[in-house]
Coordinates of C-alpha atoms in Angstrom, one line a residue:
M282 CA 17.8 -14.0 4.6
E283 CA 20.9 -14.3 6.8
K284 CA 21.5 -17.5 8.7
I285 CA 20.1 -17.5 12.2
A286 CA 20.2 -20.1 14.9
A287 CA 16.9 -22.2 15.0
D288 CA 16.5 -21.7 18.7
L289 CA 16.7 -17.9 18.3
L290 CA 14.3 -17.9 15.4
L291 CA 11.7 -20.1 17.1
K292 CA 11.9 -18.3 20.5
G293 CA 8.4 -17.9 21.9
L294 CA 7.0 -20.2 19.4
A295 CA 8.6 -23.5 20.4
P296 CA 9.0 -24.6 24.0
E297 CA 12.4 -23.7 25.5
G298 CA 15.0 -26.3 24.7
F299 CA 13.0 -27.6 21.8
A300 CA 15.1 -26.4 19.0
D301 CA 18.8 -26.7 18.6
S302 CA 21.2 -23.9 17.3
Q303 CA 21.6 -25.2 13.7
P304 CA 21.6 -22.3 11.2
I305 CA 18.4 -21.5 9.3
G306 CA 18.7 -19.9 6.0
L307 CA 15.1 -19.8 4.8
V308 CA 11.5 -19.6 6.1
T309 CA 9.1 -20.7 3.4
T310 CA 5.4 -21.4 3.1
D311 CA 5.9 -22.9 -0.4
S312 CA 6.8 -26.6 -0.4
R313 CA 8.5 -26.1 -3.8
E314 CA 11.1 -23.9 -2.1
V315 CA 12.1 -26.3 0.6
C316 CA 15.8 -26.9 0.9
P317 CA 18.2 -28.2 3.6
G318 CA 18.4 -26.0 6.6
C319 CA 15.0 -24.2 6.1
I320 CA 11.8 -24.0 8.2
F321 CA 8.6 -24.9 6.3
V322 CA 5.4 -23.3 7.6
A323 CA 2.2 -25.1 6.7
F324 CA -0.8 -23.0 5.8
P325 CA -4.3 -24.6 5.3
G326 CA -5.9 -23.4 2.1
E327 CA -8.9 -23.8 -0.1
R328 CA -7.1 -25.7 -2.8
F329 CA -4.0 -27.1 -1.0
D330 CA -3.2 -27.8 2.6
G331 CA 0.4 -27.2 3.5
H332 CA 0.2 -29.9 6.1
D333 CA 0.0 -32.5 3.4
F334 CA 3.6 -31.6 2.4
A335 CA 5.1 -31.5 5.9
A336 CA 6.5 -34.9 5.9
K337 CA 8.0 -34.5 2.4
A338 CA 9.5 -31.2 3.6
L339 CA 11.4 -32.9 6.3
E340 CA 12.6 -35.6 3.8
E341 CA 14.0 -32.9 1.6
G342 CA 16.0 -31.4 4.4
A343 CA 13.8 -29.0 6.3
A344 CA 15.1 -28.6 9.8
Y345 CA 11.7 -28.0 11.3
V346 CA 8.1 -27.7 10.1
V347 CA 5.5 -25.4 11.7
L348 CA 2.1 -27.0 11.9
N349 CA -1.4 -26.1 13.2
H350 CA -1.8 -29.6 14.5
P351 CA 0.1 -32.9 14.7
V352 CA 0.5 -34.6 11.3
E353 CA 0.9 -38.4 10.9
G354 CA 4.4 -39.3 9.8
V355 CA 5.9 -36.1 11.2
P356 CA 8.0 -36.7 14.3
A357 CA 7.0 -34.5 17.2
E358 CA 10.6 -33.5 17.8
R359 CA 10.7 -31.8 14.3
A360 CA 7.3 -30.2 14.5
V361 CA 6.4 -26.9 16.1
I362 CA 2.8 -26.7 16.8
S363 CA 1.2 -23.2 16.4
P364 CA -2.6 -23.0 15.9
D365 CA -2.2 -19.9 13.8
S366 CA 0.4 -20.0 10.9
Y367 CA 0.2 -16.2 10.5
H368 CA 1.1 -15.8 14.2
A369 CA 4.0 -18.2 13.7
M370 CA 5.3 -16.1 10.7
M371 CA 5.1 -12.9 12.9
V372 CA 6.9 -14.4 15.8
M373 CA 9.7 -15.5 13.6
G374 CA 9.8 -12.3 11.6
A375 CA 10.1 -10.3 14.9
N376 CA 12.8 -12.6 16.2
Y377 CA 14.8 -12.3 13.0
R378 CA 14.4 -8.5 12.8
G379 CA 15.7 -8.2 16.4
Q380 CA 19.1 -9.5 15.1
F381 CA 19.7 -6.5 12.9
H382 CA 19.5 -2.7 13.3
P383 CA 18.4 -1.0 10.1
K384 CA 16.5 2.3 10.4
V385 CA 12.8 1.3 9.6
V386 CA 10.0 3.5 8.4
G387 CA 6.5 2.1 8.9
V388 CA 3.8 3.4 6.6
T389 CA 0.0 3.0 7.1
G390 CA -3.1 4.9 6.4
S391 CA -6.4 4.4 4.5
V392 CA -5.2 5.9 1.2
G393 CA -1.8 6.4 -0.4
K394 CA 0.1 3.8 1.6
T395 CA 1.9 2.2 -1.4
T396 CA 2.7 5.4 -3.1
T397 CA 4.0 6.9 0.1
K398 CA 6.1 3.8 0.7
Q399 CA 7.5 4.1 -2.8
M400 CA 8.2 7.8 -2.3
T401 CA 9.9 7.2 1.1
Y402 CA 12.0 4.5 -0.5
A403 CA 13.0 7.0 -3.3
A404 CA 13.8 9.6 -0.6
I405 CA 16.0 7.3 1.4
A406 CA 17.6 4.9 -1.0
G407 CA 20.4 7.3 -2.0
F408 CA 21.7 7.3 1.5
G409 CA 22.5 3.6 1.8
N410 CA 21.4 0.0 1.3
T411 CA 17.6 0.1 1.5
I412 CA 14.8 -2.4 1.2
K413 CA 11.1 -2.0 0.9
T414 CA 7.9 -3.9 1.0
E415 CA 7.4 -5.4 -2.5
G416 CA 4.0 -5.7 -4.2
N417 CA 1.1 -6.0 -1.7
Q418 CA 3.2 -7.9 1.0
N419 CA 1.7 -5.6 3.7
N420 CA -0.1 -8.1 5.9
E421 CA 0.7 -10.7 8.6
L422 CA 2.2 -13.0 6.0
G423 CA 3.9 -10.5 3.8
L424 CA 5.5 -8.2 6.5
P425 CA 7.5 -11.1 8.0
R426 CA 8.8 -12.0 4.5
T427 CA 10.0 -8.4 4.3
M428 CA 11.8 -8.7 7.6
F429 CA 13.5 -11.9 6.4
R430 CA 15.0 -9.8 3.5
I431 CA 16.9 -7.7 6.0
G432 CA 20.7 -8.4 6.0
R433 CA 23.8 -7.3 7.7
D434 CA 24.3 -4.6 5.0
T435 CA 20.7 -3.3 5.2
E436 CA 20.8 0.3 6.5
Y437 CA 17.2 1.3 5.8
A438 CA 13.9 -0.5 5.4
V439 CA 10.5 1.0 4.3
V440 CA 7.6 -1.3 5.4
E441 CA 4.0 -1.0 4.5
M442 CA 1.3 -2.0 6.9
G443 CA -2.2 -2.8 5.8
M444 CA -5.2 -3.9 7.8
S445 CA -8.9 -4.9 7.5
H446 CA -9.6 -5.5 11.3
A447 CA -8.6 -3.9 14.6
G448 CA -5.5 -5.2 16.1
E449 CA -3.7 -6.1 12.9
I450 CA -1.5 -2.9 12.8
E451 CA -0.5 -3.4 16.3
R452 CA 0.8 -6.9 15.6
L453 CA 2.6 -5.7 12.4
A454 CA 4.1 -2.7 14.2
K455 CA 5.5 -4.9 17.0
C456 CA 7.0 -7.2 14.4
A457 CA 8.7 -4.5 12.4
R458 CA 9.6 -2.0 15.3
P459 CA 9.8 1.1 13.0
D460 CA 12.0 4.1 14.0
V461 CA 9.5 6.4 12.3
G462 CA 5.8 5.9 11.6
I463 CA 3.6 7.5 8.9
I464 CA -0.2 7.6 8.8
T465 CA -1.2 9.1 5.5
C466 CA -4.9 9.7 6.2
I467 CA -8.1 8.2 7.6
G468 CA -10.6 7.2 5.0
V469 CA -13.4 4.7 4.8
S470 CA -11.6 1.5 3.5
H471 CA -12.8 -1.5 5.5
I472 CA -15.4 0.6 7.3
G473 CA -17.7 -2.5 7.0
N474 CA -15.4 -4.3 9.5
L475 CA -14.6 -1.3 11.8
G476 CA -17.9 0.5 11.8
S477 CA -16.7 4.2 11.8
Q478 CA -13.9 6.4 10.7
E479 CA -13.1 7.0 14.4
N480 CA -12.5 3.3 14.8
I481 CA -10.4 3.3 11.6
C482 CA -8.3 6.1 13.1
K483 CA -7.8 4.1 16.3
A484 CA -6.7 1.1 14.3
K485 CA -4.2 3.1 12.3
L486 CA -2.8 4.6 15.5
E487 CA -1.9 1.0 16.6
I488 CA 1.4 1.7 14.7
C489 CA 2.4 3.5 17.9
A490 CA 2.6 0.1 19.7
G491 CA 5.8 -0.6 17.7
L492 CA 7.4 2.9 18.2
A493 CA 10.0 3.5 20.9
E494 CA 9.9 6.4 23.3
G495 CA 10.3 9.7 21.5
S496 CA 10.0 8.2 18.0
P497 CA 8.6 10.6 15.3
L498 CA 5.1 9.8 14.1
V499 CA 4.4 11.6 10.8
L500 CA 0.7 12.6 10.6
N501 CA -1.5 14.3 8.0
G502 CA -2.4 17.7 9.5
D503 CA -5.3 18.2 7.0
D504 CA -7.1 15.0 8.2
P505 CA -9.7 15.9 10.8
F506 CA -9.8 12.5 12.4
L507 CA -6.0 12.6 13.0
R508 CA -6.1 16.2 14.1
K509 CA -8.7 15.4 16.9
A510 CA -7.2 12.0 17.9
A511 CA -5.6 11.4 21.3
L512 CA -2.0 10.5 20.4
P513 CA 0.1 8.3 22.7
T514 CA 2.4 10.4 24.8
H515 CA 5.5 8.4 23.9
V516 CA 5.6 9.4 20.3
R517 CA 6.7 12.8 18.8
P518 CA 4.1 14.0 16.2
V519 CA 5.4 15.6 13.0
W520 CA 2.5 17.2 11.1
F521 CA 2.5 17.7 7.3
S522 CA -0.1 19.9 5.4
L523 CA -1.0 21.2 2.1
G524 CA -1.1 24.9 2.8
D525 CA -1.0 25.2 6.6
E526 CA 2.2 27.0 7.5
N527 CA 1.7 26.2 11.1
A528 CA 2.5 22.5 10.3
D529 CA 6.0 21.1 10.7
V530 CA 6.2 20.5 7.0
C531 CA 3.9 22.1 4.4
A532 CA 3.6 22.7 0.7
L533 CA 2.9 26.1 -0.8
D534 CA 2.3 27.3 -4.4
V535 CA 1.2 23.8 -5.5
R536 CA 1.0 23.4 -9.2
Q537 CA 0.9 20.8 -11.9
E538 CA 3.8 20.9 -14.4
G539 CA 3.5 18.4 -17.2
D540 CA 3.2 14.9 -15.9
G541 CA 4.2 15.9 -12.4
M542 CA 3.8 18.4 -9.6
A543 CA 5.9 21.4 -8.4
F544 CA 5.6 23.2 -5.0
T545 CA 7.5 25.1 -2.3
L546 CA 8.3 22.8 0.6
C547 CA 8.5 24.7 4.0
D548 CA 10.2 22.7 6.9
K549 CA 10.2 24.4 10.2
N550 CA 13.5 22.6 10.9
A551 CA 15.4 23.2 7.7
G552 CA 13.9 26.0 5.7
R553 CA 12.3 26.3 2.2
Y554 CA 12.9 24.2 -0.9
E555 CA 11.6 24.0 -4.4
V556 CA 10.4 20.5 -5.2
T557 CA 9.2 18.6 -8.2
I558 CA 7.8 15.1 -8.2
P559 CA 7.0 12.9 -11.2
A560 CA 3.4 12.2 -10.0
M561 CA 0.2 14.2 -10.6
G562 CA -2.3 15.4 -8.1
R563 CA -2.4 17.4 -4.8
H564 CA -2.8 14.0 -3.0
N565 CA 0.6 13.0 -4.3
V566 CA 2.1 16.2 -3.0
A567 CA 0.8 15.1 0.4
N568 CA 2.4 11.7 0.0
A569 CA 5.6 13.4 -0.9
L570 CA 5.5 15.6 2.3
A571 CA 5.0 12.4 4.4
A572 CA 8.0 10.8 2.8
Y573 CA 10.1 13.9 3.2
A574 CA 9.1 14.3 6.9
A575 CA 9.9 10.7 7.7
A576 CA 13.3 10.7 5.9
T577 CA 14.5 14.0 7.4
R578 CA 13.4 13.0 10.9
L579 CA 15.7 10.0 10.5
G580 CA 18.4 12.6 10.3
L581 CA 18.9 12.5 6.5
A582 CA 19.9 15.7 4.6
P583 CA 16.8 17.6 3.1
E584 CA 18.7 18.2 -0.2
G585 CA 19.4 14.5 -0.7
V586 CA 15.8 13.5 0.3
I587 CA 14.4 16.0 -2.2
A588 CA 16.7 14.7 -5.0
G589 CA 15.5 11.2 -4.3
L590 CA 11.8 12.3 -4.5
A591 CA 12.5 13.7 -8.0
D592 CA 13.4 10.1 -9.0
F593 CA 10.3 8.6 -7.6
E594 CA 8.7 5.8 -9.7
Q595 CA 5.1 4.5 -9.4
T596 CA 4.5 0.8 -9.3
G597 CA 1.9 -1.3 -11.1
M598 CA -1.3 0.3 -12.3
R599 CA -1.1 3.3 -9.8
Q600 CA -1.7 6.5 -11.8
K601 CA 0.6 5.2 -14.6
I602 CA 0.5 7.3 -17.7
V603 CA 0.4 5.4 -21.0
H604 CA 0.7 7.2 -24.3
A605 CA -1.6 5.2 -26.5
G606 CA -1.2 6.5 -30.0
S607 CA -2.1 10.2 -29.8
M608 CA -4.2 9.7 -26.6
D609 CA -3.2 9.6 -22.9
V610 CA -4.4 6.9 -20.6
I611 CA -4.0 7.3 -16.8
E612 CA -4.0 3.7 -15.5
D613 CA -5.1 3.8 -11.8
C614 CA -6.9 0.6 -11.6
Y615 CA -4.9 -1.1 -8.7
N616 CA -7.2 0.1 -6.0
A617 CA -10.0 2.5 -5.3
N618 CA -12.1 3.9 -2.4
P619 CA -14.1 7.2 -2.1
D620 CA -11.1 9.3 -1.1
S621 CA -8.7 8.0 -3.8
M622 CA -11.5 8.4 -6.4
K623 CA -12.2 12.0 -5.4
A624 CA -8.4 12.7 -5.6
A625 CA -8.1 11.1 -8.9
L626 CA -10.9 13.1 -10.4
A627 CA -9.5 16.3 -9.0
M628 CA -6.2 15.5 -10.5
F629 CA -7.7 14.6 -13.9
K630 CA -9.7 17.8 -14.0
E631 CA -6.4 19.7 -14.3
Y632 CA -4.8 17.3 -16.7
P633 CA -3.7 19.0 -19.9
C634 CA -5.6 17.5 -22.9
K635 CA -8.3 18.2 -25.5
R636 CA -11.2 16.3 -23.7
R637 CA -11.4 14.0 -20.7
F638 CA -13.1 10.6 -20.5
A639 CA -13.3 8.2 -17.5
L640 CA -13.8 4.5 -17.1
L641 CA -14.8 4.0 -13.4
G642 CA -15.6 0.6 -11.8
D643 CA -16.7 -0.6 -8.4
M644 CA -15.1 0.3 -5.1
L645 CA -15.1 -2.8 -3.0
E646 CA -15.3 -3.6 0.7
L647 CA -17.4 -0.5 1.6
G648 CA -20.1 -2.4 3.5
G649 CA -23.2 -0.3 4.1
M650 CA -21.5 2.8 2.7
S651 CA -21.2 1.3 -0.8
A652 CA -24.5 2.7 -2.2
P653 CA -24.1 6.3 -1.1
A654 CA -20.4 6.2 -1.9
H655 CA -21.0 5.2 -5.5
E656 CA -23.8 7.7 -5.9
E657 CA -21.5 10.4 -4.5
L658 CA -18.9 9.4 -7.0
G659 CA -21.3 9.9 -9.8
R660 CA -22.0 13.4 -8.7
Q661 CA -18.2 14.1 -8.5
A662 CA -17.7 12.7 -12.0
A663 CA -20.4 15.1 -13.3
E664 CA -18.5 18.0 -11.8
A665 CA -15.1 16.8 -13.1
G666 CA -15.2 18.3 -16.6
L667 CA -15.7 14.9 -18.3
T668 CA -16.9 14.6 -21.9
A669 CA -18.2 11.2 -21.2
L670 CA -18.2 8.6 -18.4
V671 CA -18.2 4.8 -18.8
T672 CA -18.9 2.6 -15.8
Y673 CA -18.5 -1.1 -15.1
G674 CA -19.7 -3.2 -12.3
P675 CA -23.0 -3.6 -10.3
E676 CA -22.2 -0.9 -7.8
A677 CA -20.8 1.4 -10.5
A678 CA -24.4 1.3 -12.1
R679 CA -25.3 3.6 -9.2
T680 CA -22.5 5.9 -10.3
A681 CA -23.8 6.1 -13.8
R682 CA -27.3 6.9 -12.7
A683 CA -26.1 9.6 -10.3
A684 CA -23.8 11.2 -13.0
K685 CA -26.8 11.4 -15.3
D686 CA -29.0 12.9 -12.7
A687 CA -26.3 15.4 -11.9
G688 CA -26.2 16.7 -15.5
L689 CA -23.5 14.6 -17.3
A690 CA -25.1 14.0 -20.7
D691 CA -23.0 11.2 -22.0
V692 CA -22.9 8.2 -19.6
V693 CA -22.7 4.5 -20.5
H694 CA -22.9 1.7 -18.1
A695 CA -21.1 -1.3 -19.7
E696 CA -22.1 -4.9 -19.1
D697 CA -18.8 -6.3 -20.0
Y698 CA -15.1 -5.3 -20.8
R699 CA -15.8 -5.3 -24.5
Q700 CA -18.7 -3.0 -24.2
A701 CA -16.6 -0.6 -22.1
A702 CA -13.7 -0.7 -24.6
D703 CA -16.1 -0.1 -27.5
A704 CA -17.8 2.8 -25.8
L705 CA -14.5 4.6 -25.3
L706 CA -13.2 3.8 -28.8
A707 CA -16.4 5.2 -30.3
R708 CA -16.0 8.5 -28.5
M709 CA -12.3 9.3 -28.1
A710 CA -10.1 11.0 -30.6
P711 CA -6.4 12.3 -30.8
G712 CA -5.6 14.6 -28.0
D713 CA -8.1 13.1 -25.5
A714 CA -7.2 11.6 -22.2
L715 CA -8.8 8.7 -20.3
L716 CA -8.8 8.0 -16.6
V717 CA -9.3 4.3 -15.6
K718 CA -9.9 3.6 -11.9
A719 CA -11.6 0.8 -9.8
S720 CA -10.8 -1.6 -7.1
R721 CA -8.3 -4.3 -8.1
G722 CA -11.0 -6.9 -8.1
M723 CA -12.7 -5.3 -11.1
A724 CA -9.7 -6.0 -13.3
L725 CA -10.3 -3.0 -15.5
E726 CA -7.0 -3.8 -17.3
K727 CA -9.0 -6.4 -19.2
A728 CA -11.0 -3.5 -20.9
L729 CA -7.7 -1.7 -21.6
A730 CA -6.3 -4.9 -23.3
L731 CA -9.2 -4.5 -25.7
F732 CA -8.8 -0.7 -26.0
Y733 CA -5.1 -0.4 -26.7
P734 CA -4.8 -2.6 -29.9
V735 CA -7.4 -0.5 -31.6
C736 CA -6.5 3.0 -30.6
T737 CA -2.8 2.5 -31.4
K738 CA -3.4 1.4 -35.0

């Protein structure tokens, strides 16, 4: 974070004339990070309440503290009162971002946000100093933290925007003020909160609230909800598609090559290019098209963008291929929903190996759609060319029953991680491959921690 005058940083949060112009070099929510010349933002929590550390933060040199309410021992002239700590972070993030002028890409969508963010970063990073959202910092706390990482030498920023309720993307977009927006697709994540995919589509389109007049909005042309959506007139749609040559950017002759994908990219503005990406599945080709479209509509050269995509690296446990002894494991257990599960199974069906096995867990936060979604997953698993399916989690029990009913002979529903690992170890042999996928809360890496030591002996 570059130093910024306190009155500029707190504009719109503190009363006019409240703050002086002393330089602020850090905004933190962690009392352990407090240092002279910082602002400490107190968040109430289940285990700790940041308000309990406010007075100490001032003693340790904090210039100001941001509180939800007055705190005994904290002088009023040093306390900014904001009933919502998240709102306070967003206001300061927006004020700070306004002092700098990097080109910003905002990425949202129901599926593929993080992968598309990573691909967009790979596409852009070769053109200048670039930052991106790290980890899962895509909410009203994480996005301001990303803004605070912008500096005078930052030329580009790729910002991921997540949501669980209507209105959240609008607030994030107004804070980040992207130059280009991306919407990957409209799925069913958080449908329990939003009620329908139409409402999810409206919520994702809130990204337009942060886009200036004439800004490009990169959209999935294969998504029926985006295709029929009423787009704001101030944005310039850029459509990408797997196969539709009428789209602004499309992929033809899509094929899997080793651990990646190859395809012909057709750009109405720039021509045709042969592209390879180190990621499997048609869904990742779509993600690459979105990244390419965003980067080139910023004015970057297609050849350099494509070279960057070839160096793309996945993060965490997102479709990471682990060679465990003489078997391949595709770790994709960071997140899951019906759309990403379907895409993963489609990719896995084409994966070159002797036999295919899957360990699938619960998809969380589906509300009333959970039961039919997990049953449909079972039917998809039965059609995916699996030798055996192992499931884990209360909702995944429905997946197991549906897979059996659909004709998959070898199905095991595990009651714990050990049983899941043992079921796989008893069945798999050299040359086989395993797909592991569930929502993050299912922690399927714990089953892998039991599986790897045995299979690599």
